[in-house]
Coordinates of C-alpha atoms and ligand atoms in Angstrom, one line a residue:
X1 CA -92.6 19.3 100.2
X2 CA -90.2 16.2 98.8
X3 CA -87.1 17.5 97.9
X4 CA -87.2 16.5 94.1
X5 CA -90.6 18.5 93.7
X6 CA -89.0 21.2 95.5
X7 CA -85.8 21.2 93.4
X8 CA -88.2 20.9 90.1
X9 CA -90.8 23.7 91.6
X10 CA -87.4 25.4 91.3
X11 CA -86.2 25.1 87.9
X12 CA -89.3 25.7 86.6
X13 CA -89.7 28.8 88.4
X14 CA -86.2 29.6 87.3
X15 CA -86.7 28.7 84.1
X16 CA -90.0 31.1 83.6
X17 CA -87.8 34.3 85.3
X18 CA -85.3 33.7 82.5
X19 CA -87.5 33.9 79.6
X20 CA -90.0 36.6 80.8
X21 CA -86.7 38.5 81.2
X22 CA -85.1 37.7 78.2
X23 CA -85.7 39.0 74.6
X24 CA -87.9 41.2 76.1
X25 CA -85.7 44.7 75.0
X26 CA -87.6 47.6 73.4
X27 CA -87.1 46.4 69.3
X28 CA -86.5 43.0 70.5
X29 CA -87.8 40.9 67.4
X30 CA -89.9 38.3 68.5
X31 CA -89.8 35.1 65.9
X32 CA -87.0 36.8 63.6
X33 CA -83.3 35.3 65.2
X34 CA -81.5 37.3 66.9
X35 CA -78.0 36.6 69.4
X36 CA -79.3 37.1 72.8
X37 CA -76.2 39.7 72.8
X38 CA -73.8 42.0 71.3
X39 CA -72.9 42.5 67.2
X40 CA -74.4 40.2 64.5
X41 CA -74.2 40.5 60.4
X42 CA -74.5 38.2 57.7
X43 CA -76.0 34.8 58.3
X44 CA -72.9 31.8 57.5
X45 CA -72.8 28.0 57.0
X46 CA -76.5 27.2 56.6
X47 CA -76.8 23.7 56.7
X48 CA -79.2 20.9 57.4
X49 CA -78.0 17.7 59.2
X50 CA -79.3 15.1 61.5
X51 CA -82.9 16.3 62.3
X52 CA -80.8 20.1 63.0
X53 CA -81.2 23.4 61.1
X54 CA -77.7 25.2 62.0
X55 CA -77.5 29.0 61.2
X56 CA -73.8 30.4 61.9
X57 CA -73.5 34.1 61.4
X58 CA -71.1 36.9 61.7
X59 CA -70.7 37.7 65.2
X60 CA -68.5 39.7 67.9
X61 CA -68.3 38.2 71.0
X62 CA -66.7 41.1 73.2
X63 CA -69.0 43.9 71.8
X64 CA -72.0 45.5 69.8
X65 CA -69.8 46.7 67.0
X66 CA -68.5 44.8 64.0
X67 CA -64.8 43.2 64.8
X68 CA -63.6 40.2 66.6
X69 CA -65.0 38.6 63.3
X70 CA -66.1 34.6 64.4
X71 CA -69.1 32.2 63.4
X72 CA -71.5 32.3 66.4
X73 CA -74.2 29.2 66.4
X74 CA -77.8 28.7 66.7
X75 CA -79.8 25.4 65.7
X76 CA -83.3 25.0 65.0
X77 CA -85.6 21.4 64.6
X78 CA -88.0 23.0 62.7
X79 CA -86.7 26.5 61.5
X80 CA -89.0 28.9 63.4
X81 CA -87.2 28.2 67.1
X82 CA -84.0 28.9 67.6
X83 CA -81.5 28.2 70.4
X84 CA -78.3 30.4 70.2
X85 CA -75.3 27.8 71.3
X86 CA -71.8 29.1 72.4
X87 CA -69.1 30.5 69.5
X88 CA -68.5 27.6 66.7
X89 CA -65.8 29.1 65.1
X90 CA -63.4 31.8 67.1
X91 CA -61.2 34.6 66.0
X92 CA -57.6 33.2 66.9
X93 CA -54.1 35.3 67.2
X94 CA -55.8 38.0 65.4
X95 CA -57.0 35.8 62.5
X96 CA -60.9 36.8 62.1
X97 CA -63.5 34.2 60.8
X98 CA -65.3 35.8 57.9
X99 CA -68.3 34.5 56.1
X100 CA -68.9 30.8 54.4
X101 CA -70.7 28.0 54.2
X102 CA -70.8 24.5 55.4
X103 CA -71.2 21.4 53.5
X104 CA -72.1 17.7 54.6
X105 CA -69.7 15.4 53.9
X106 CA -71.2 12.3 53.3
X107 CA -68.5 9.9 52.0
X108 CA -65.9 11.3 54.2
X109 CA -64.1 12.7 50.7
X110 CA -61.9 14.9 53.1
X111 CA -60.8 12.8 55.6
X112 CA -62.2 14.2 58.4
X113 CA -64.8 12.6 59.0
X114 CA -64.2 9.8 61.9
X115 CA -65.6 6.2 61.8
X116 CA -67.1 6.8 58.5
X117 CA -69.7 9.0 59.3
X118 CA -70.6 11.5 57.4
X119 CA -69.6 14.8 59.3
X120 CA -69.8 18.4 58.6
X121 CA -67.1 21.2 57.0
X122 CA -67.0 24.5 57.1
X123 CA -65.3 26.9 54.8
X124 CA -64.6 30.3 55.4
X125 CA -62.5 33.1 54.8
X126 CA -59.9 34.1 57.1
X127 CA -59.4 37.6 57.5
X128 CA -55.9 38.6 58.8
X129 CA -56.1 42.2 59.6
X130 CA -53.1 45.0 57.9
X131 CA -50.0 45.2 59.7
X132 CA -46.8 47.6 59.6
X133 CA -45.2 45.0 57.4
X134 CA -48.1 43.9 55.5
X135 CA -51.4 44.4 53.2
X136 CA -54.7 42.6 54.6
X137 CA -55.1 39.2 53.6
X138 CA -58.0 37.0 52.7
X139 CA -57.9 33.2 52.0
X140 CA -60.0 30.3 52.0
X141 CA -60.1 28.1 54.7
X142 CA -61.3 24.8 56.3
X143 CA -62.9 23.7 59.7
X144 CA -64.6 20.3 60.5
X145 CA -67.2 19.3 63.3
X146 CA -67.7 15.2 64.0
X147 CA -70.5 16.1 66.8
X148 CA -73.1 17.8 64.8
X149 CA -71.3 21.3 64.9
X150 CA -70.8 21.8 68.9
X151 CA -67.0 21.9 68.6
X152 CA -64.8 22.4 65.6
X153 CA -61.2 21.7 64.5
X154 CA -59.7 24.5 61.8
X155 CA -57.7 22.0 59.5
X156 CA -54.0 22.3 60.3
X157 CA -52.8 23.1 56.6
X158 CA -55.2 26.2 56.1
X159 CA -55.3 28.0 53.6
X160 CA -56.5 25.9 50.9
X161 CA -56.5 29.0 48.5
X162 CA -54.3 31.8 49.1
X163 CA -54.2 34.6 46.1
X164 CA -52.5 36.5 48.2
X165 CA -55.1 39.4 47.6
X166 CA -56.3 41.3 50.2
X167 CA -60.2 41.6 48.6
X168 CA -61.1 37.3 47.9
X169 CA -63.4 36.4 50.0
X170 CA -67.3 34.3 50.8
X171 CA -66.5 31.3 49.8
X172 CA -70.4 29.3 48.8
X173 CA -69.1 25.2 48.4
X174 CA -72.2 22.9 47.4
X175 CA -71.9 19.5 45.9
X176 CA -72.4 19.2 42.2
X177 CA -74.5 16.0 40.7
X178 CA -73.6 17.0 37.4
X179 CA -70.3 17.3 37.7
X180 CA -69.2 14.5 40.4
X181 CA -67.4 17.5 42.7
X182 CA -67.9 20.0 45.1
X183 CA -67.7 23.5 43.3
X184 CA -67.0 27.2 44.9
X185 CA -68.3 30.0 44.3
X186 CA -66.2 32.7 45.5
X187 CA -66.1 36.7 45.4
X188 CA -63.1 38.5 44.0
X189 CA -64.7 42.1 45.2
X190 CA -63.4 44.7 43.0
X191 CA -63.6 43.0 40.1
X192 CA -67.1 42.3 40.2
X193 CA -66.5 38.7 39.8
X194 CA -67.3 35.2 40.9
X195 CA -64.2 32.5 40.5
X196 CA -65.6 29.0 40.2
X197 CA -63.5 26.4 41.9
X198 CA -63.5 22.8 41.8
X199 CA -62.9 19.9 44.2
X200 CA -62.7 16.1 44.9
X201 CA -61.4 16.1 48.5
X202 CA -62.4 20.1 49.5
X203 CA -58.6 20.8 50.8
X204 CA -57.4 20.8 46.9
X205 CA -58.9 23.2 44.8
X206 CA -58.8 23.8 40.6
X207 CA -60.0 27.2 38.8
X208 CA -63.2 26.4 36.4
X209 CA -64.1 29.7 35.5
X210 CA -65.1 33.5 36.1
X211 CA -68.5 35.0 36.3
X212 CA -69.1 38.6 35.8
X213 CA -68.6 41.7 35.1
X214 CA -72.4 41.9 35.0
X215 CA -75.3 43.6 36.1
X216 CA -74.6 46.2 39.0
X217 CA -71.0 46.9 39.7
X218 CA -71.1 50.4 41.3
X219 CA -69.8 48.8 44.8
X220 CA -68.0 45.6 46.1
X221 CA -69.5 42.1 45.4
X222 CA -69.7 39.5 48.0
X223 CA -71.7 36.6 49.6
X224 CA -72.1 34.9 46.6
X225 CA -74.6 32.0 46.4
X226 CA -75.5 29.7 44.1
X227 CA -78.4 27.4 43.5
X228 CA -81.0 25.8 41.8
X229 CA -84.8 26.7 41.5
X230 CA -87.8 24.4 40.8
X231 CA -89.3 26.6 37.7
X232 CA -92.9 26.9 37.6
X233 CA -93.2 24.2 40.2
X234 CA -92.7 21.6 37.2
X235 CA -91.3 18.4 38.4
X236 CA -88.2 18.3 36.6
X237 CA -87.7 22.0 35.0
X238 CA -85.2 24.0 37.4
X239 CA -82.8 26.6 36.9
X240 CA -80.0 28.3 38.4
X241 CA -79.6 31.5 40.7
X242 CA -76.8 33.0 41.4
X243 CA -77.3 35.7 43.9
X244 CA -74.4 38.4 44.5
X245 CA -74.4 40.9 47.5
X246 CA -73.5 44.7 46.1
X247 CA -71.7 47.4 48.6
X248 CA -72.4 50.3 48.0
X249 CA -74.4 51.1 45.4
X250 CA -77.2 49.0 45.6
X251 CA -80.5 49.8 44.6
X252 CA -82.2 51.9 48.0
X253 CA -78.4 53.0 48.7
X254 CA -75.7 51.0 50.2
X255 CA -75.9 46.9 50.6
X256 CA -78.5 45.3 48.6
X257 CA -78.3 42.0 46.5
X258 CA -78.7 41.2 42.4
X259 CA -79.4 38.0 41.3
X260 CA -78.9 36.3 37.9
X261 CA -80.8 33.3 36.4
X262 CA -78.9 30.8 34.1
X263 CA -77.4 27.0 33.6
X264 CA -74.4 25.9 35.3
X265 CA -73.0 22.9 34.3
X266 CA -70.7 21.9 36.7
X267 CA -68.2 24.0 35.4
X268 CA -69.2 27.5 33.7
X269 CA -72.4 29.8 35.0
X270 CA -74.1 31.2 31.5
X271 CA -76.2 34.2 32.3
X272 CA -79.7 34.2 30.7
X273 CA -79.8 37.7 30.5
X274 CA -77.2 40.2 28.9
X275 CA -74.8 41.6 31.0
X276 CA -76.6 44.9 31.3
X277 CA -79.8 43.9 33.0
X278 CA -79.7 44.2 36.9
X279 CA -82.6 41.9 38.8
X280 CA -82.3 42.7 42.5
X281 CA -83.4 40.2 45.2
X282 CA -85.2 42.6 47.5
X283 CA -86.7 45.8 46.7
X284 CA -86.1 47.5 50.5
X285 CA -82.9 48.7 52.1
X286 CA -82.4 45.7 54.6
X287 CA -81.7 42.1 52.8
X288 CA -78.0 41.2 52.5
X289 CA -75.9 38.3 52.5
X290 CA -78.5 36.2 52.0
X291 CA -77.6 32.3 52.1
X292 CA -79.6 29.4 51.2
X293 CA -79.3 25.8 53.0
X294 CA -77.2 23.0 52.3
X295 CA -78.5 19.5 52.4
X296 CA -81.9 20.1 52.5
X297 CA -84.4 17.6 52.1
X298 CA -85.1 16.6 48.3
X299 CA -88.9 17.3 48.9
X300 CA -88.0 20.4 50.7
X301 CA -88.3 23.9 48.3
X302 CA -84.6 25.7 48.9
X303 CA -84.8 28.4 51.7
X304 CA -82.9 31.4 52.2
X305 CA -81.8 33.5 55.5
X306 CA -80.6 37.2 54.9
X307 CA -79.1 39.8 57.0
X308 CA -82.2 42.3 57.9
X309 CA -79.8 45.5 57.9
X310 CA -77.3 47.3 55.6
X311 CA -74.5 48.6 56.3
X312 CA -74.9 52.5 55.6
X313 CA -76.3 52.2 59.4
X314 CA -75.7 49.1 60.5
X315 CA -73.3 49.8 63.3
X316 CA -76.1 53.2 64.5
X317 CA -78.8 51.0 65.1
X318 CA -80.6 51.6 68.5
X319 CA -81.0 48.4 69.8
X320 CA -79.3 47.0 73.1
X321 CA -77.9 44.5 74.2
X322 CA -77.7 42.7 70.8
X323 CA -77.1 44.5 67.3
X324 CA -78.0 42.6 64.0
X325 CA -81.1 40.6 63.1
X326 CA -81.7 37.6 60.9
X327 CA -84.9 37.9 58.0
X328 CA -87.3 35.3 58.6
X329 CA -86.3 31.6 56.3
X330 CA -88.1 32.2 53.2
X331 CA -88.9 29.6 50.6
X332 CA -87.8 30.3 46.9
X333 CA -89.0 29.3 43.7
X334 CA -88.8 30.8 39.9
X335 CA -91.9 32.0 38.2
X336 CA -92.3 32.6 34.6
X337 CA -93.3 36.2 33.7
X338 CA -93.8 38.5 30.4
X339 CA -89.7 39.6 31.4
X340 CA -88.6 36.3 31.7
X341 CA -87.7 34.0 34.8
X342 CA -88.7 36.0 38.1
X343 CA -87.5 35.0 41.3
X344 CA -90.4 34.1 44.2
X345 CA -89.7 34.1 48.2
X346 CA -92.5 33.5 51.0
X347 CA -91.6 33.1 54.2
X348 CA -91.6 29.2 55.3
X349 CA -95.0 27.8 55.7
X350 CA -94.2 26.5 59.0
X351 CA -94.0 29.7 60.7
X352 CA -98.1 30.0 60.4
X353 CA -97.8 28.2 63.4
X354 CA -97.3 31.1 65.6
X355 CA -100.3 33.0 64.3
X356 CA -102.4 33.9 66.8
X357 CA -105.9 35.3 67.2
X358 CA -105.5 39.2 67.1
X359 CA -104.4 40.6 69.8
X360 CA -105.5 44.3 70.7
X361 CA -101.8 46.3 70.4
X362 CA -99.8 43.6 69.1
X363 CA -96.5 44.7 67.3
X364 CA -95.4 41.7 66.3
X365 CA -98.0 40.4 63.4
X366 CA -99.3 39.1 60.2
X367 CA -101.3 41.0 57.8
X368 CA -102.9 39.2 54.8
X369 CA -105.0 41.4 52.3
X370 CA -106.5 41.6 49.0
X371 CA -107.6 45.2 47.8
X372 CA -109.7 45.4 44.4
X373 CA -108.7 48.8 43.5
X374 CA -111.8 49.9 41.8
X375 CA -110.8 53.8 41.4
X376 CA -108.4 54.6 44.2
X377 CA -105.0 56.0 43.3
X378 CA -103.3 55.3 46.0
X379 CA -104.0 52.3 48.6
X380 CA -102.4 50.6 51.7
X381 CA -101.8 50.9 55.2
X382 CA -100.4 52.7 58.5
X383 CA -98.8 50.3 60.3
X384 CA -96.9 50.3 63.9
X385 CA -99.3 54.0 64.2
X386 CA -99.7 56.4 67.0
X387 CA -100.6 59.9 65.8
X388 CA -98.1 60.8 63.6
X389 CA -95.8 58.0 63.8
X390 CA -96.4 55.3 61.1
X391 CA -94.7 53.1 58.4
X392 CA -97.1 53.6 55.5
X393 CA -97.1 50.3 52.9
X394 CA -98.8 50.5 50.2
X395 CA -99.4 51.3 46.4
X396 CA -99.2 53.8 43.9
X397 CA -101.8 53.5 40.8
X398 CA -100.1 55.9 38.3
X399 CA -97.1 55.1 39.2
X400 CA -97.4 51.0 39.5
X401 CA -95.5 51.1 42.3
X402 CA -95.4 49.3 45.5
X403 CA -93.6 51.2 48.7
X404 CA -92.7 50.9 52.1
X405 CA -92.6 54.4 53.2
X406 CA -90.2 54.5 57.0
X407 CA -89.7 58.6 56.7
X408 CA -91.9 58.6 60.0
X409 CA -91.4 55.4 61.2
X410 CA -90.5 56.7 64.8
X411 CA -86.5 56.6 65.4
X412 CA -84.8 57.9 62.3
X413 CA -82.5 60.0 63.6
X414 CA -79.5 58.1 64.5
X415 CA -78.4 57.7 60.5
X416 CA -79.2 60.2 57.9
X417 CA -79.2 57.5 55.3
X418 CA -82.3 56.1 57.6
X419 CA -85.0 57.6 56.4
X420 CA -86.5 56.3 53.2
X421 CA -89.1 55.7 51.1
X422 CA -88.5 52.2 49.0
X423 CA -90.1 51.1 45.9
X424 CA -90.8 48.2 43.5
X425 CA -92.3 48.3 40.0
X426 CA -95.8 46.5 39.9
X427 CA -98.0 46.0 37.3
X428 CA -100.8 45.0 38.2
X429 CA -103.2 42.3 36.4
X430 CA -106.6 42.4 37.4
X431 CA -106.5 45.3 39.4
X432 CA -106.1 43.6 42.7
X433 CA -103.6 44.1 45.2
X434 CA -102.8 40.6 47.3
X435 CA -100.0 41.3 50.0
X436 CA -98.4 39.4 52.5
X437 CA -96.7 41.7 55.6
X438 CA -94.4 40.8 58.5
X439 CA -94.3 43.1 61.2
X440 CA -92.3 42.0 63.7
X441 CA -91.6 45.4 66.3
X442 CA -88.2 46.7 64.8
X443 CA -88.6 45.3 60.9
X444 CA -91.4 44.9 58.2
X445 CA -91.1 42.7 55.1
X446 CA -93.9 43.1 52.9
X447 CA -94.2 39.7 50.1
X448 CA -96.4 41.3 47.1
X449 CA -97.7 39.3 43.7
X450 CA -97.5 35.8 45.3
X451 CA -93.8 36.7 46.4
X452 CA -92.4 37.5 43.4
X453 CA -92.3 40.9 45.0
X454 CA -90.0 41.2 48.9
X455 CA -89.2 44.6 50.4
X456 CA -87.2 44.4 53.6
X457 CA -87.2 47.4 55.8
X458 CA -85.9 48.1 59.4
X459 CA -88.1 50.2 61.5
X460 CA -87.7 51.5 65.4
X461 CA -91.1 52.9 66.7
X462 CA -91.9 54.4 69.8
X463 CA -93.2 51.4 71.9
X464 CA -96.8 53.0 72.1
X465 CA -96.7 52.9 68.1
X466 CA -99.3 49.8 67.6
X467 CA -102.1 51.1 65.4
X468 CA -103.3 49.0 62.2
X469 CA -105.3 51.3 60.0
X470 CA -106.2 50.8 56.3
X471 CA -106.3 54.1 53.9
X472 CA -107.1 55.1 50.1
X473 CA -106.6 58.2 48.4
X474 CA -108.0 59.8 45.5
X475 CA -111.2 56.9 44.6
X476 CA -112.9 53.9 46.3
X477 CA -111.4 50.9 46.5
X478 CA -113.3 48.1 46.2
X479 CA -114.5 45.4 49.4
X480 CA -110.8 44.5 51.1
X481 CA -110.7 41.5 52.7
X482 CA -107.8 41.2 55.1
X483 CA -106.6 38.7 57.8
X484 CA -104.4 40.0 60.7
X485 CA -102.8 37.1 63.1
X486 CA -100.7 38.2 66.4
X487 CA -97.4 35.9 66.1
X488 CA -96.5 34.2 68.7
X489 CA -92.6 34.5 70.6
X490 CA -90.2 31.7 69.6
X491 CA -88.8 32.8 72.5
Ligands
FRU1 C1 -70.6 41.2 54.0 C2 -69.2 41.1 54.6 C3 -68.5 39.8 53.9 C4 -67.5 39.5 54.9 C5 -68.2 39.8 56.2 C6 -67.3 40.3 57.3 O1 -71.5 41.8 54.9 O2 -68.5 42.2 54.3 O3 -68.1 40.1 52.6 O4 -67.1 38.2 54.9 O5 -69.2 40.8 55.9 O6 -68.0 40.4 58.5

């Protein structure tokens, strides 16, 4: 055999061994991102930029616990594959990198951006941990990457905002049209507020204004995000979100995000609603932290990456070597409704390219149904089944309600805050049920009422739990039509 076809027999026999082996784990999701190993939480610095998708995310990279706090780094061309790169941003001399976001920086307004080219920044909160002499400390801080985010330089006159508060933290910077600036959004925890900052240069920063109290305030808030929605798909009409993570006390128990809808001018956030009305982003117990992208395309609708997990369990989860998993992107938009501006997420249309003809015990999958209700009371299905092991979905006539129910899901045990049955309120016009369901072997997100409905959920089934079976109680539904796809490994 010549030796180049011998060295490339090789590789490529190589290269097969190493993904047949890898990501291969019992609960190992399949097209959801995950690190390869050890601790992940909330995703960071979403940001488009030269033909690359970049998610950074909370990551330990000595262990499968939370601490070590730094920005690990995958990048995707088309958001469905992802290849996990080494650490972006490091913890340093005990200095942890906490969550952000990362802008593009197209006129070089910072000055770290060589040879004119527009180049990326990251900014983050630093975390410096409580010492004998000292109360924690959070401050906002500033990294920069001239080759597409493989290595970084932390800026040498961090902080750029310093409060000298030990709760300040998340800082969201996007570029405002309106007001010719980038503008922060930033948490101060416990008081349930967002402090608006403004910039010309990103290093020097100016209060606007303060957001909040409002809406649900029974736990911290952080991983603020703001953005703005195409209404209606209108050309022209949009609105603004801005989204606030809550923990505890959100509405399943622990983490769980509210969002409000409003104008921001550049400067202020006005709320649409009054303060007392509480619109939550996700209806199950496993969405946090959610971020949207920076520098998308114009044509391109926003999309957002959450955190599938919450952190009443978070660190209990039975999965190894890797803990921590990433929702799939999903595509927003605002929808009129009776109650006023809703907002809608679907999961990317791009990721119909792993759909597959149905595989006989697949457990990583797509389910697509409509279900006239004709007299039933109760409708849905048994999904990830084996005798009595099952995550029921489905929905509740008398009591409009749609539910994710994981109370015999399989592996429950290693939380007590686990088990759960989750619900959304769901009127239903027409009588027809339309659902949209992810299943991808440790996590199900179910996308109701054209997405204006999402409930996240972790599950972790017995392996021999595969079963797809359809059920009704009390009545006949009518003819259900339904579409199931195996999805493919990004893998
Ligand atoms: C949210 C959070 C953030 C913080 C990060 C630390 O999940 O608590 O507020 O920046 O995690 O890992």
């Amino acid at each position: 055999m010549p030796p180049r076809f011998a060295a490339s027999l090789l590789i490529a026999t190589l290269t097969l061994l190493c993904q047949t082996g890898r990501y291969q784990e019992p609960y190992r999701p399949q097209f959801h991102f995950s690190p390869a190993r050890n601790w992940t939480n909330d995703p960071n610095g979403l940001v488009y930029f030269e033909g690359e998708y970049h998610l950074f995310f909370q990551f330990n990279p000595f262990g499968d616990r939370w601490g070590h706090m730094s920005w690990g780094h995958a990048v995707s061309r088309d958001l469905v594959r992802w290849r996990e790169l080494p650490v972006a941003l490091p913890e340093e001399n005990g200095i942890m990198i906490f969550t952000g976001s990362t802008v593009v920086d197209q006129h070089n307004s910072s000055g770290f951006c060589a040879g004119a080219k527009p180049c990326l920044v990251a900014i983050y909160t630093a975390y410096t941990p409580e010492a004998a002499s000292r109360p924690s400390l959070q401050t906002q801080n500033l990294a920069y990457s001239n080759d597409r985010g493989r290595t970084w330089t932390k800026y040498a006159q961090n902080p750029v905002l310093d409060l000298h508060m030990s709760d300040f933290r998340d800082p969201k910077v996007l570029w405002s049209d309106r007001a010719q600036r980038w503008v922060m959004a930033v948490s101060l925890p416990n008081d349930h507020k967002v402090r608006f900052y403004g910039s010309s240069d990103l290093k020097h920063w100016q209060t606007l204004s303060d957001f909040g109290p409002a809406g649900a305030t029974s736990g911290q808030w952080e991983c603020p995000e703001l953005f703005e929605l195409p209404v209606d798909s209108k050309p022209g009409q949009t609105r603004w979100v801005l989204k606030v993570g809550l923990n505890p006390g959100a509405l399943q128990g622990g983490s769980g995000e509210q969002y409000f809808t409003g104008q921001f001018d550049g400067t202020r956030f006005a709320n649409d609603n009054p303060s007392t009305l509480t619109l939550w982003t996700d209806y199950g117990k496993d969405c946090y932290c959610a971020l949207t992208f920076n520098n998308l395309r114009d044509t391109q609708s926003p999309v957002m990456i959450g955190w599938m997990n919450n952190w009443q369990y978070a660190a209990d989860v039975p999965t190894k070597p890797w803990r921590g998993q990433m929702t799939v992107p999903r595509k927003l938009a605002l929808r009129t409704t009776p109650e006023g501006l809703r907002l809608v997420q679907n999961p990317i249309d791009s990721l119909e390219q792993l759909r597959r003809p149905l595989q006989p015990g697949s457990d990583s999958f797509e389910l697509r149904a409509t279900v006239p209700l004709g007299n039933a009371k109760e409708v849905g299905w048994k999904l990830l089944a084996a005798g009595g092991t099952f995550t029921l979905v489905g929905f509740d006539r008398e009591k409009q309600q749609l539910f994710v129910d994981r109370t015999h899901s399989g592996d429950t045990s290693f939380n007590k805050d686990f088990p759960a049955r989750t619900t959304a309120p769901l009127q239903l016009d027409g009588s027809e049920l339309r659902l949209r369901v992810l299943v991808d072997r440790s996590s199900i997100e179910v996308f109701a009422d054209d997405g204006r409905i999402a409930i996240t959920n972790l599950v972790f089934p017995p392996q021999s739990a595969r079963g797809i079976e359809f059920y009704s109680k009390g009545g006949q539904p009518g003819a259900v039509k339904s579409e199931l796809w195996t999805m493919g490994s990004i893998w």
